[in-house]
Coordinates of C-alpha atoms and ligand atoms in Angstrom, one line a residue:
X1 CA -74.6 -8.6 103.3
X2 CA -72.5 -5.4 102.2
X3 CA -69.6 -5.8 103.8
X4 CA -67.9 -9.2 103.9
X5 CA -66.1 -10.2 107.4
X6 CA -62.2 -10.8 107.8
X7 CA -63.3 -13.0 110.9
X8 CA -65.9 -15.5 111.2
X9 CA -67.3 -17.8 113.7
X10 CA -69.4 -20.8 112.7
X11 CA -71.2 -22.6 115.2
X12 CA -74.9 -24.6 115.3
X13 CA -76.3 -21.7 117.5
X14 CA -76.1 -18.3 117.3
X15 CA -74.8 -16.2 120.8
X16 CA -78.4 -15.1 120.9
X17 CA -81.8 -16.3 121.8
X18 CA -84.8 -13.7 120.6
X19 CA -87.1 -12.7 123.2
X20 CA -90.6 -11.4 122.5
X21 CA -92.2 -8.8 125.0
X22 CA -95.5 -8.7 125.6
X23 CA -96.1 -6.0 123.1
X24 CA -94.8 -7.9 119.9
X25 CA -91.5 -6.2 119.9
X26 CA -88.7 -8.4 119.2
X27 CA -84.8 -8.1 121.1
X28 CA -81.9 -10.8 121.1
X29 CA -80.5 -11.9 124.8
X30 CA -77.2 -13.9 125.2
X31 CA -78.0 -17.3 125.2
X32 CA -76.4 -19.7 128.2
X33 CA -74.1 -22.4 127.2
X34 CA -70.9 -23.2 127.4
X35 CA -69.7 -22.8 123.8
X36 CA -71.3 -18.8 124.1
X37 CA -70.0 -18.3 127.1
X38 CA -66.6 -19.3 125.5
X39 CA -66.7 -17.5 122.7
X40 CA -68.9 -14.4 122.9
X41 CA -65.9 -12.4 124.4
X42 CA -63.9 -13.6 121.8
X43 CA -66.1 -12.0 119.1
X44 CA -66.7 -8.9 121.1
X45 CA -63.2 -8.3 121.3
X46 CA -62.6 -9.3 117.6
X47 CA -65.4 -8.1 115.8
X48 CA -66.7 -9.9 112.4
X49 CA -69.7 -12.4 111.7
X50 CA -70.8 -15.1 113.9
X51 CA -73.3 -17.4 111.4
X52 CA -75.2 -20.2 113.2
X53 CA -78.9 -21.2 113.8
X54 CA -81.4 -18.6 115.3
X55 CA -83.5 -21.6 117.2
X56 CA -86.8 -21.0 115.2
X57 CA -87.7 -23.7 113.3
X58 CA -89.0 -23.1 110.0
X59 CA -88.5 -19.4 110.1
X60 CA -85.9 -17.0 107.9
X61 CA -84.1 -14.2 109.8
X62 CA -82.3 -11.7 108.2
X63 CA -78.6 -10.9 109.4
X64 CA -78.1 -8.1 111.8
X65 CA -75.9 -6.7 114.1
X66 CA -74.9 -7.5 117.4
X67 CA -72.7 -6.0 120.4
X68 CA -70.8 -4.8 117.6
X69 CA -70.4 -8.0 115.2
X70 CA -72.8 -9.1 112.8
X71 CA -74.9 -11.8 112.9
X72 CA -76.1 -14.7 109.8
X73 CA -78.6 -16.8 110.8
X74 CA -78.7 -19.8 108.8
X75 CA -82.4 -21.0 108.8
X76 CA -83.5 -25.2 109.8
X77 CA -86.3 -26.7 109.1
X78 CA -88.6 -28.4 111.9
X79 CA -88.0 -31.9 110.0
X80 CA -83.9 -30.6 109.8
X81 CA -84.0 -29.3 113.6
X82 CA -85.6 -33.1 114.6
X83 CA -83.1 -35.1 111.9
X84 CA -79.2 -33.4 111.8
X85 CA -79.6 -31.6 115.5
X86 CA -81.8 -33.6 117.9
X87 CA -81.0 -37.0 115.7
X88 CA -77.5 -36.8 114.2
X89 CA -75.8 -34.4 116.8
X90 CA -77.5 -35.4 119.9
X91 CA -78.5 -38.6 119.6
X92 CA -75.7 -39.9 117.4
X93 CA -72.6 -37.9 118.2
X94 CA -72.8 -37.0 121.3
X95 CA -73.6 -39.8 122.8
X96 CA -70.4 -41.9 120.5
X97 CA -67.9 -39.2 121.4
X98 CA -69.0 -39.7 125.3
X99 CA -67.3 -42.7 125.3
X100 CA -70.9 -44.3 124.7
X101 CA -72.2 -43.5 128.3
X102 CA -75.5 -43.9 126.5
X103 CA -76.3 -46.0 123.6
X104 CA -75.7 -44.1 120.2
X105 CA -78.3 -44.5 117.4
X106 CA -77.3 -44.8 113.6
X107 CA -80.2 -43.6 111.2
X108 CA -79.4 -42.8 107.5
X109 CA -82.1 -40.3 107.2
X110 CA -80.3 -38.7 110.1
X111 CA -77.1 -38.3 108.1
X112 CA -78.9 -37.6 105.1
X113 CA -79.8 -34.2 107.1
X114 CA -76.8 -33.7 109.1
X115 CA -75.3 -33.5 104.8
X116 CA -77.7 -31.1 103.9
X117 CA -77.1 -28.6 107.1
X118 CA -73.5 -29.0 106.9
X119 CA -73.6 -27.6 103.2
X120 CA -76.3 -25.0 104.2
X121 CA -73.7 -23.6 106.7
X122 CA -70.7 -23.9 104.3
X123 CA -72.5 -21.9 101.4
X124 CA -73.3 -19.0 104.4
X125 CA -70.1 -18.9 105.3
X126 CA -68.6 -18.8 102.1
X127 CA -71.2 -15.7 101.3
X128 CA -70.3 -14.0 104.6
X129 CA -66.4 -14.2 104.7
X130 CA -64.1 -11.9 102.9
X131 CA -61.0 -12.7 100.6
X132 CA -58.6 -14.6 102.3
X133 CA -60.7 -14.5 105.8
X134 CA -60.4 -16.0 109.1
X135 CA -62.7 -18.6 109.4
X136 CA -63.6 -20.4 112.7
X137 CA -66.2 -23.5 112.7
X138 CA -66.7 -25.0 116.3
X139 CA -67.7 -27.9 117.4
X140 CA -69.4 -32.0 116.5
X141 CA -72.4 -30.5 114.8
X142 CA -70.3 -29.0 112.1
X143 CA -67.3 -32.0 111.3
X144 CA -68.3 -31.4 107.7
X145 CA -68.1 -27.9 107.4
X146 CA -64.1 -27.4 107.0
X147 CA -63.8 -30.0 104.2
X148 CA -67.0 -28.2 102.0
X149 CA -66.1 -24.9 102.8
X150 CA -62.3 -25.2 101.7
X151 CA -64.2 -26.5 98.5
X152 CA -66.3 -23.0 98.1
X153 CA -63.6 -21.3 99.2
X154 CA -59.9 -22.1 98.5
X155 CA -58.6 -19.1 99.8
X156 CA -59.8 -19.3 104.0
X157 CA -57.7 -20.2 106.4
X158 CA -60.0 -22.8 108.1
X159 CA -59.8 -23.2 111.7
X160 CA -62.0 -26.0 113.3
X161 CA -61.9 -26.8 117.1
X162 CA -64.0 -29.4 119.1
X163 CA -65.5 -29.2 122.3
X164 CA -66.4 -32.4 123.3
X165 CA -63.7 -34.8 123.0
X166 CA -62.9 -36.8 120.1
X167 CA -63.3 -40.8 121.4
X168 CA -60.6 -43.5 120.8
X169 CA -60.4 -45.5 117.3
X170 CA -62.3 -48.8 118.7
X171 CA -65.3 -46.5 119.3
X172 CA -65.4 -43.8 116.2
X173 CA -65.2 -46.9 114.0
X174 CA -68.6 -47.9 114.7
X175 CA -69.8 -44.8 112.9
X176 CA -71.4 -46.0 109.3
X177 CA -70.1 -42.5 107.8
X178 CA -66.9 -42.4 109.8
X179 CA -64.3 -41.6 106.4
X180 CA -66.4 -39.0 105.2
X181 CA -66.2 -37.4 108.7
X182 CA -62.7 -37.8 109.1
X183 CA -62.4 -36.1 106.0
X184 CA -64.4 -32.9 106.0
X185 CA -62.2 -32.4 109.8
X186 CA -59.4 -32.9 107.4
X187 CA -60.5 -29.6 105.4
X188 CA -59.5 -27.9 108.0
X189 CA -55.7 -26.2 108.2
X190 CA -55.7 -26.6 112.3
X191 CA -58.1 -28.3 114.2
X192 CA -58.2 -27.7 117.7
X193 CA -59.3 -30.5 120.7
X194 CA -60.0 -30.0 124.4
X195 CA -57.0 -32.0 125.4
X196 CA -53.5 -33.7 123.9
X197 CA -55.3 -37.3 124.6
X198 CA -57.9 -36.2 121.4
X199 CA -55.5 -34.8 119.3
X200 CA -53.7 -38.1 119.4
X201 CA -57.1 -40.4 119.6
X202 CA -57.5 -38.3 116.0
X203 CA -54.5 -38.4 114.6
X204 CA -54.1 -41.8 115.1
X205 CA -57.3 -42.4 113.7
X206 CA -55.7 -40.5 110.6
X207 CA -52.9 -42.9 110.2
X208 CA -54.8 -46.1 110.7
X209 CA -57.7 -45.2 108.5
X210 CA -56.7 -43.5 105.5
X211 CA -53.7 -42.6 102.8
X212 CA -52.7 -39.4 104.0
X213 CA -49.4 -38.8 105.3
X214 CA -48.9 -38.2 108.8
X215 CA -46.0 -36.3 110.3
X216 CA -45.8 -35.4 114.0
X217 CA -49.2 -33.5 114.3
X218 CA -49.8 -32.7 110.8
X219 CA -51.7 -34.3 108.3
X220 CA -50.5 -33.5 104.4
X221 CA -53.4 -33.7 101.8
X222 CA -51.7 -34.1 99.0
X223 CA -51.6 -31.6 96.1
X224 CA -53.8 -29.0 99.2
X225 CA -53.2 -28.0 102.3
X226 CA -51.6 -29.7 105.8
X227 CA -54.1 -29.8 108.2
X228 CA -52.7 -29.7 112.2
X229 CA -54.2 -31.0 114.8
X230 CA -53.2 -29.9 118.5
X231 CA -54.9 -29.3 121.8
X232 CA -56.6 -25.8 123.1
X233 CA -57.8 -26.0 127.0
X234 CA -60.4 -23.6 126.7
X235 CA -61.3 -21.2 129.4
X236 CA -63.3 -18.5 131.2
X237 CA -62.8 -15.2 131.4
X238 CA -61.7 -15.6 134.7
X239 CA -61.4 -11.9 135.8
X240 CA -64.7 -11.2 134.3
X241 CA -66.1 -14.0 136.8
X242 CA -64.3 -13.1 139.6
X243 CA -65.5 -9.1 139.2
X244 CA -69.0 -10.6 139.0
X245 CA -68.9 -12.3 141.8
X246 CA -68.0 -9.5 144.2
X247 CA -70.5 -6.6 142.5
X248 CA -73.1 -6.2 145.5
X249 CA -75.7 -7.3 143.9
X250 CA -74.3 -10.7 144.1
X251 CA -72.8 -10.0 147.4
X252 CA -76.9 -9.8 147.9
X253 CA -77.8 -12.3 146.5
X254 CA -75.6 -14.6 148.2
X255 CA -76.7 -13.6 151.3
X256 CA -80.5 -13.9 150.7
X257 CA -79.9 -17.3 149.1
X258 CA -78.2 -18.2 152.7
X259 CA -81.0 -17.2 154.5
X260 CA -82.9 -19.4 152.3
X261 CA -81.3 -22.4 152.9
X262 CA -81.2 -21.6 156.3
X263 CA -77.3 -20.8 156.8
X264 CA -76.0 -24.6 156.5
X265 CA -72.7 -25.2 157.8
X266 CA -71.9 -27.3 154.9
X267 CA -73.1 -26.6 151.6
X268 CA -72.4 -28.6 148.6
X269 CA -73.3 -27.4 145.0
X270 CA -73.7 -29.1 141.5
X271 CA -74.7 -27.2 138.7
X272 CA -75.1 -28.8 135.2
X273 CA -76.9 -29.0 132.0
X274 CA -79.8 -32.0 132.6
X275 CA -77.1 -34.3 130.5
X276 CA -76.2 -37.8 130.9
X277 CA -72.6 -37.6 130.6
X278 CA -72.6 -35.4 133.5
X279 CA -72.8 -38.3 136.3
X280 CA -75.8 -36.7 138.0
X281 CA -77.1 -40.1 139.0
X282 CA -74.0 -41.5 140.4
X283 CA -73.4 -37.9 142.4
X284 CA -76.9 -37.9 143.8
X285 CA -76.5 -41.6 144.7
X286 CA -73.1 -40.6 146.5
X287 CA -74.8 -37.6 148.0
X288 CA -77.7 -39.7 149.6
X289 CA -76.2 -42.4 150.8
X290 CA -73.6 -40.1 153.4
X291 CA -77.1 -38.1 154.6
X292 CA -78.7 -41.8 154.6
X293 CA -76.2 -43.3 156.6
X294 CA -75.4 -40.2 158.5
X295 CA -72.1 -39.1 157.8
X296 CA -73.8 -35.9 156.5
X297 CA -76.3 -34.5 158.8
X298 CA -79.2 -32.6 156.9
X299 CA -79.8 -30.0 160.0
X300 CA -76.7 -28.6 158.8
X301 CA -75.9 -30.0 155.4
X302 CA -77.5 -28.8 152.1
X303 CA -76.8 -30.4 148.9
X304 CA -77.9 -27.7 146.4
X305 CA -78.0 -29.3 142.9
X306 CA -78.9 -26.8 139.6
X307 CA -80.0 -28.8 136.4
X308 CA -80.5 -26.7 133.6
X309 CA -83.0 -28.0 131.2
X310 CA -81.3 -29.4 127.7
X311 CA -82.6 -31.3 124.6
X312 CA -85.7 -32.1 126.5
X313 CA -87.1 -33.9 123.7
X314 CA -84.3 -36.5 123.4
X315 CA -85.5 -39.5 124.6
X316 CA -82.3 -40.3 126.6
X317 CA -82.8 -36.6 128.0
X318 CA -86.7 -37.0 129.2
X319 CA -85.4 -41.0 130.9
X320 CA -82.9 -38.8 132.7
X321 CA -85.0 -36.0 133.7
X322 CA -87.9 -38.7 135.1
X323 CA -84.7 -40.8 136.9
X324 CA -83.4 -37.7 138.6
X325 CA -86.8 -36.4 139.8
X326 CA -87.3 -40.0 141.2
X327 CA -83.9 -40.0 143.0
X328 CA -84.1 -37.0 144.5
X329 CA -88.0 -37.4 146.0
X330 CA -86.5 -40.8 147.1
X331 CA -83.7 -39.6 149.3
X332 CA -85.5 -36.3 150.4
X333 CA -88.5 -38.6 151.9
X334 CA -86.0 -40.5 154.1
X335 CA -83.9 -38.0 155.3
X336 CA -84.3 -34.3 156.2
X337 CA -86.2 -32.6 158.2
X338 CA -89.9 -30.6 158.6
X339 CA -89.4 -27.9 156.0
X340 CA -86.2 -28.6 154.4
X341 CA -84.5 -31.2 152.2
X342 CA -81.4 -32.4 152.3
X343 CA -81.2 -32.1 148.7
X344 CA -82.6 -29.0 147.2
X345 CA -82.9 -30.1 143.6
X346 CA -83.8 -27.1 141.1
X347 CA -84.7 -28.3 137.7
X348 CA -84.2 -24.4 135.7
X349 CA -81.9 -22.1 133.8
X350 CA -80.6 -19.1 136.5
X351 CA -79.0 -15.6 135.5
X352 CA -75.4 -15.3 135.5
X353 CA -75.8 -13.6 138.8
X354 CA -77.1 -16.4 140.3
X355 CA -74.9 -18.8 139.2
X356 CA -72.1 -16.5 140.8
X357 CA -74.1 -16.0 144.0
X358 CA -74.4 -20.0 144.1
X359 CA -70.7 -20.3 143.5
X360 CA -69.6 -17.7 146.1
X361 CA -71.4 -19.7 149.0
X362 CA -70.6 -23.2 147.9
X363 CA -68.3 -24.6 150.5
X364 CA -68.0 -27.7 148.3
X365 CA -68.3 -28.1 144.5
X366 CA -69.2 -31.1 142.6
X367 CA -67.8 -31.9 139.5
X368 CA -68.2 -35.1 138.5
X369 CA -69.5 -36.0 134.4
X370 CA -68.5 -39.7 133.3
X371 CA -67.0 -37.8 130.3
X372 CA -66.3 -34.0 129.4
X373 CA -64.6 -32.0 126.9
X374 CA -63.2 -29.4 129.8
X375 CA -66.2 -28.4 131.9
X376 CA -66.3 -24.6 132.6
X377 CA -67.8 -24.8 136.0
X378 CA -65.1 -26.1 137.6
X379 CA -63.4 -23.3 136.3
X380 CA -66.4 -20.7 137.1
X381 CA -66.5 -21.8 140.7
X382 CA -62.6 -21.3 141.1
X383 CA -62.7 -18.0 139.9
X384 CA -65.8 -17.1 141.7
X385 CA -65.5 -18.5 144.9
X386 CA -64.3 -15.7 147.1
X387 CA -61.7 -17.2 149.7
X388 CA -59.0 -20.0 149.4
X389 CA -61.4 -21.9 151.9
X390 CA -63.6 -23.9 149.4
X391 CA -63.0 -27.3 147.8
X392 CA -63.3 -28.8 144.6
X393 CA -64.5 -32.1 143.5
X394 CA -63.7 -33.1 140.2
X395 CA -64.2 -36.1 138.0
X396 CA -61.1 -37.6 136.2
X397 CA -62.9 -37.9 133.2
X398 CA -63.5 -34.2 132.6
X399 CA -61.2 -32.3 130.6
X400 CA -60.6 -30.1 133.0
X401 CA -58.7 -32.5 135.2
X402 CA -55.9 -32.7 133.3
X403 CA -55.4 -29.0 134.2
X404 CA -56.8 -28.4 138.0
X405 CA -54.9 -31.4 139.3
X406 CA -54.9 -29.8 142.9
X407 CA -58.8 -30.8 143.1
X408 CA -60.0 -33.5 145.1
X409 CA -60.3 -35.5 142.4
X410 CA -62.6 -38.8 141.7
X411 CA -64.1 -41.6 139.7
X412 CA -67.5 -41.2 139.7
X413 CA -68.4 -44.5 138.4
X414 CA -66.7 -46.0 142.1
X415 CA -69.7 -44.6 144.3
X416 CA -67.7 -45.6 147.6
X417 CA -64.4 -43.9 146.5
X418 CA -66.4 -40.7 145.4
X419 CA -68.4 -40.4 149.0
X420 CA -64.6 -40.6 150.7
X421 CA -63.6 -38.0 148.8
X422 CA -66.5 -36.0 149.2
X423 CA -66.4 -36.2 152.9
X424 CA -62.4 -35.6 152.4
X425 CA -63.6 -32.2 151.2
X426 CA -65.7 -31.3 153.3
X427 CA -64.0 -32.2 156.6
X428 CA -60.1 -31.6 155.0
X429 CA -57.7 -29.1 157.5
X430 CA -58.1 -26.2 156.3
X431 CA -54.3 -25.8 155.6
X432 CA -54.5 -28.7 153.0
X433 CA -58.1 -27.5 151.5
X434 CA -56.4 -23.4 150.7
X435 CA -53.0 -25.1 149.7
X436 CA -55.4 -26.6 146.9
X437 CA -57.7 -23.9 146.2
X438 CA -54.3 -21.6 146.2
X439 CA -53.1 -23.7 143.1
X440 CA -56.1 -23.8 141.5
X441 CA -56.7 -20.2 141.4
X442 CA -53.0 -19.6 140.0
X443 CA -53.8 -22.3 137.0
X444 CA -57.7 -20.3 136.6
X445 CA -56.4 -16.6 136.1
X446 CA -53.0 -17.6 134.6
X447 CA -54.7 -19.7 131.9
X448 CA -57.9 -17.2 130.0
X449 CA -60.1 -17.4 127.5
X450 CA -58.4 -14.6 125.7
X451 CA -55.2 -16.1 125.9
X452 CA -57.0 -19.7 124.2
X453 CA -58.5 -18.0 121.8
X454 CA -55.0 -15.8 120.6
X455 CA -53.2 -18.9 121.0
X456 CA -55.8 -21.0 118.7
X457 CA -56.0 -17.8 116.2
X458 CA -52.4 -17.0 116.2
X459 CA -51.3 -20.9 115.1
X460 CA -53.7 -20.9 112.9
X461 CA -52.4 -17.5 111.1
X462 CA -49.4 -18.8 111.1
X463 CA -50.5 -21.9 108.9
Ligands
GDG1 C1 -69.5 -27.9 126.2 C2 -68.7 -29.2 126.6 C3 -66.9 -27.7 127.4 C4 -75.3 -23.7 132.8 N1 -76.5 -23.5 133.4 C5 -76.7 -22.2 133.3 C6 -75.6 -21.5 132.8 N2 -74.7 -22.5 132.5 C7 -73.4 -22.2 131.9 C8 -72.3 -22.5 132.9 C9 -71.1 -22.8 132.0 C10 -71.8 -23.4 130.8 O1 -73.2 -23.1 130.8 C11 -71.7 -24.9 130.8 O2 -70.5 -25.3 130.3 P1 -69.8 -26.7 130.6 O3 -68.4 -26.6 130.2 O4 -69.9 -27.0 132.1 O5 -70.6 -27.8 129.8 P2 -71.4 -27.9 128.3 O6 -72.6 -27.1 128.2 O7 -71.6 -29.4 128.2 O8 -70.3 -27.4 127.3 C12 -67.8 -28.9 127.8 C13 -67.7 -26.5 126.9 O9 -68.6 -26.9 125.8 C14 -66.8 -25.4 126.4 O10 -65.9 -25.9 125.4 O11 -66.2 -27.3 128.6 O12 -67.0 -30.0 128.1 O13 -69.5 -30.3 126.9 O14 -70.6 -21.6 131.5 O15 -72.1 -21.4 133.7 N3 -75.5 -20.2 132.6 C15 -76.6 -19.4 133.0 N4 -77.7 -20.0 133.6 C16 -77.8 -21.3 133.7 O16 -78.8 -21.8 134.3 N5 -76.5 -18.1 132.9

């Protein structure tokens, strides 16, 4: 590259996915995704280089630019893709730092890779970034990147931040490679979690597990750096959302997708990535047993569930996928009538319209993963949903719940607790359900993505 960047993003996947036309031509759409959604304003606004992978397998791309920042794709084999993404991150990580909701699989030919991509990204980083730049590496695909990178490149500031959440001690212990993780975090001069509760979970970890000093929320490497570690809600651009939401094409779409389902009195909505930390089993479970025992009446109830399709070749992903479809037929065979089911169940990814149509109608929202960094749509359906009158379910174990404590909120592991509160929402006063929603909008707009992102960068300047 000619120019070298003062600010740069490092994160598995690049903002975009390439789309080919029929023709042969080649163009680059924002992907979906919570971590782009995050973050693309962030770089818009900012400007610099955003390096990640461009999701083809075996295939070099050469760096471009984007919406007015560059882009470095870093390229992964289809052995790589299979061994330090599917394996290492997804089937290792993912499932460890989700409290082990599923089973998490150790393999040292998994590691072996997640080594290799770790340094592949640290040397493109260190190529891309200016003197004395602004680097920021996000997320559990990367832990290693801080540590090697402050190696290359003594003269970074180095900010790391993770979007999942970082598990207690007892669990991260089982990891086989757990100091070496620990320590390329610690490479890092501030590293970011979702909420205070994994900042401590970490820093504890720190003190229990190895040499380094700890005081208050920084650890000093000695004869290096301090690294900090401190908690970052992230956010939406809620605005952004909100001015969506009322464009008229939505405003359209809305209303054709009530026509659709028939203008329900009730509608209740889930939309999620196809994940199994999301609770989609024990929230369909919930869901059919009020229709099956009649609380909810399908003639004028419509559960509308989105399940946008994820790691489909994860064998905990494709269980999940078969269990859901199974679930769903199940319930929509007992109850329901001629032509529509009580659960409308749509296994695909949607526009960003859509979603906002969805969330404007949604009289109820369902929220409920068994474990979540934050969880944007929460926030997405707070911002979007045009009057006080809607409710929000949310599980205890997401993130977010620590901020949008006016929900109605749940544990979705106690299936009878969950359907009270579910009906609670639905059939609330309406004085008690806008009180909420009142409070809940004030914490949404009064708490942005831009104002995360200054208040990650500006800490970490000051470091
Ligand atoms: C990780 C953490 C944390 C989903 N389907 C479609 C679509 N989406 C968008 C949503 C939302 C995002 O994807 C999902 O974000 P979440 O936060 O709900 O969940 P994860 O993907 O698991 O995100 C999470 C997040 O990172 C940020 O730090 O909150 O805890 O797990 O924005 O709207 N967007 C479009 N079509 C879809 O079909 N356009």
């Amino acid at each position: 590259m000619s120019e070298r960047a003062r600010f740069v993003v490092v994160a598995n996947r690049l903002p975009v996915d390439r789309v080919v036309a029929d023709d042969g031509t080649v163009d680059w759409r924002t992907s979906p995704g919570g971590l782009v959604t995050a973050l693309e304003p962030v770089m818009r606004r900012m400007g610099g280089a955003w390096v990640g992978w461009h999701g083809a397998p075996d295939e070099t791309v050469a760096p471009f630019q984007h919406d007015g920042y560059s882009i470095v794709p870093v390229p992964l084999s289809a052995e790589e893709y299979e061994e330090y993404y599917e394996g290492f991150s997804n089937a290792t990580l993912w499932p460890l730092f989700h409290d082990t909701v599923a089973f998490p699989e150790f393999h040292r030919e998994w590691w072996d890779a997640y080594l290799t991509v770790n340094r592949r990204f640290a040397v493109a980083t260190a190529e891309a970034a200016g003197d004395g730049a602004t680097v920021w590496v996000q997320d559990y695909q990367l832990l290693l990147v801080p540590q090697m990178l402050r190696e290359l490149r003594p003269d970074l500031k180095i900010g790391f931040f993770l979007h999942i959440p970082f598990p207690p001690i007892e669990l991260f212990q089982q990891l086989p490679w757990r100091g070496q993780i620990i320590e390329g975090l610690l490479g890092a001069d501030l590293v970011g979690f979702q909420v205070p509760g994994g900042a401590q979970n970490f820093l504890r970890l720190v003190r229990t597990r190895t040499r380094h000093r700890v005081e208050r929320d920084g650890v000093r490497i000695a004869g290096s750096h301090t690294c900090v570690a401190r908690a970052y809600p992230i956010s939406i651009d809620s605005q952004g959302f909100a001015d969506l939401a009322e464009t008229p094409e939505v405003i359209a779409e809305s209303e054709a997708l009530l026509e659709e389902l028939g203008h329900p009195k009730t509608i209740f909505l889930g939309v999620d990535r196809l994940d199994y930390t999301k609770g989609l089993r024990q929230r369909i479970r919930a869901m059919g047993e009020l229709f099956e025992e009649g609380k909810l009446d399908p003639a004028d109830t419509v559960f509308l569930q989105v399940a946008t399709p994820s790691r489909e070749r994860v064998e905990e992903y494709k269980k999940l996928r078969d269990d859901i479809d199974l679930l769903v037929g199940r319930i929509n065979s007992h109850v329901g009538g001629v032509g529509r089911p009580a659960i409308s169940y749509l296994h695909a990814g949607f526009p960003r319209t859509t979603m906002a149509a969805m969330y404007r109608i949604a009289n109820v929202m369902v929220v409920t993963p068994l474990r979540d960094g934050m969880n944007l749509v929460a926030k997405e359906y707070v911002a979007c949903h045009p009057s006080t009158n809607g409710a929000l379910v949310l599980s205890e174990f997401a993130g977010a719940a620590k901020e949008l404590k006016q929900a109605y909120i749940v544990n979705p592991y106690d299936l009878n607790g969950m359907k009270d509160v579910l009906m609670q929402a639905a059939t609330d006063a309406p004085r008690n359900r806008q009180r909420r929603m009142r409070a809940l909008k004030k914490q949404v707009f009064g708490h942005t993505i831009e104002q995360w992102a200054d208040n990650f960068l500006g800490d970490l300047e000051g470091r």
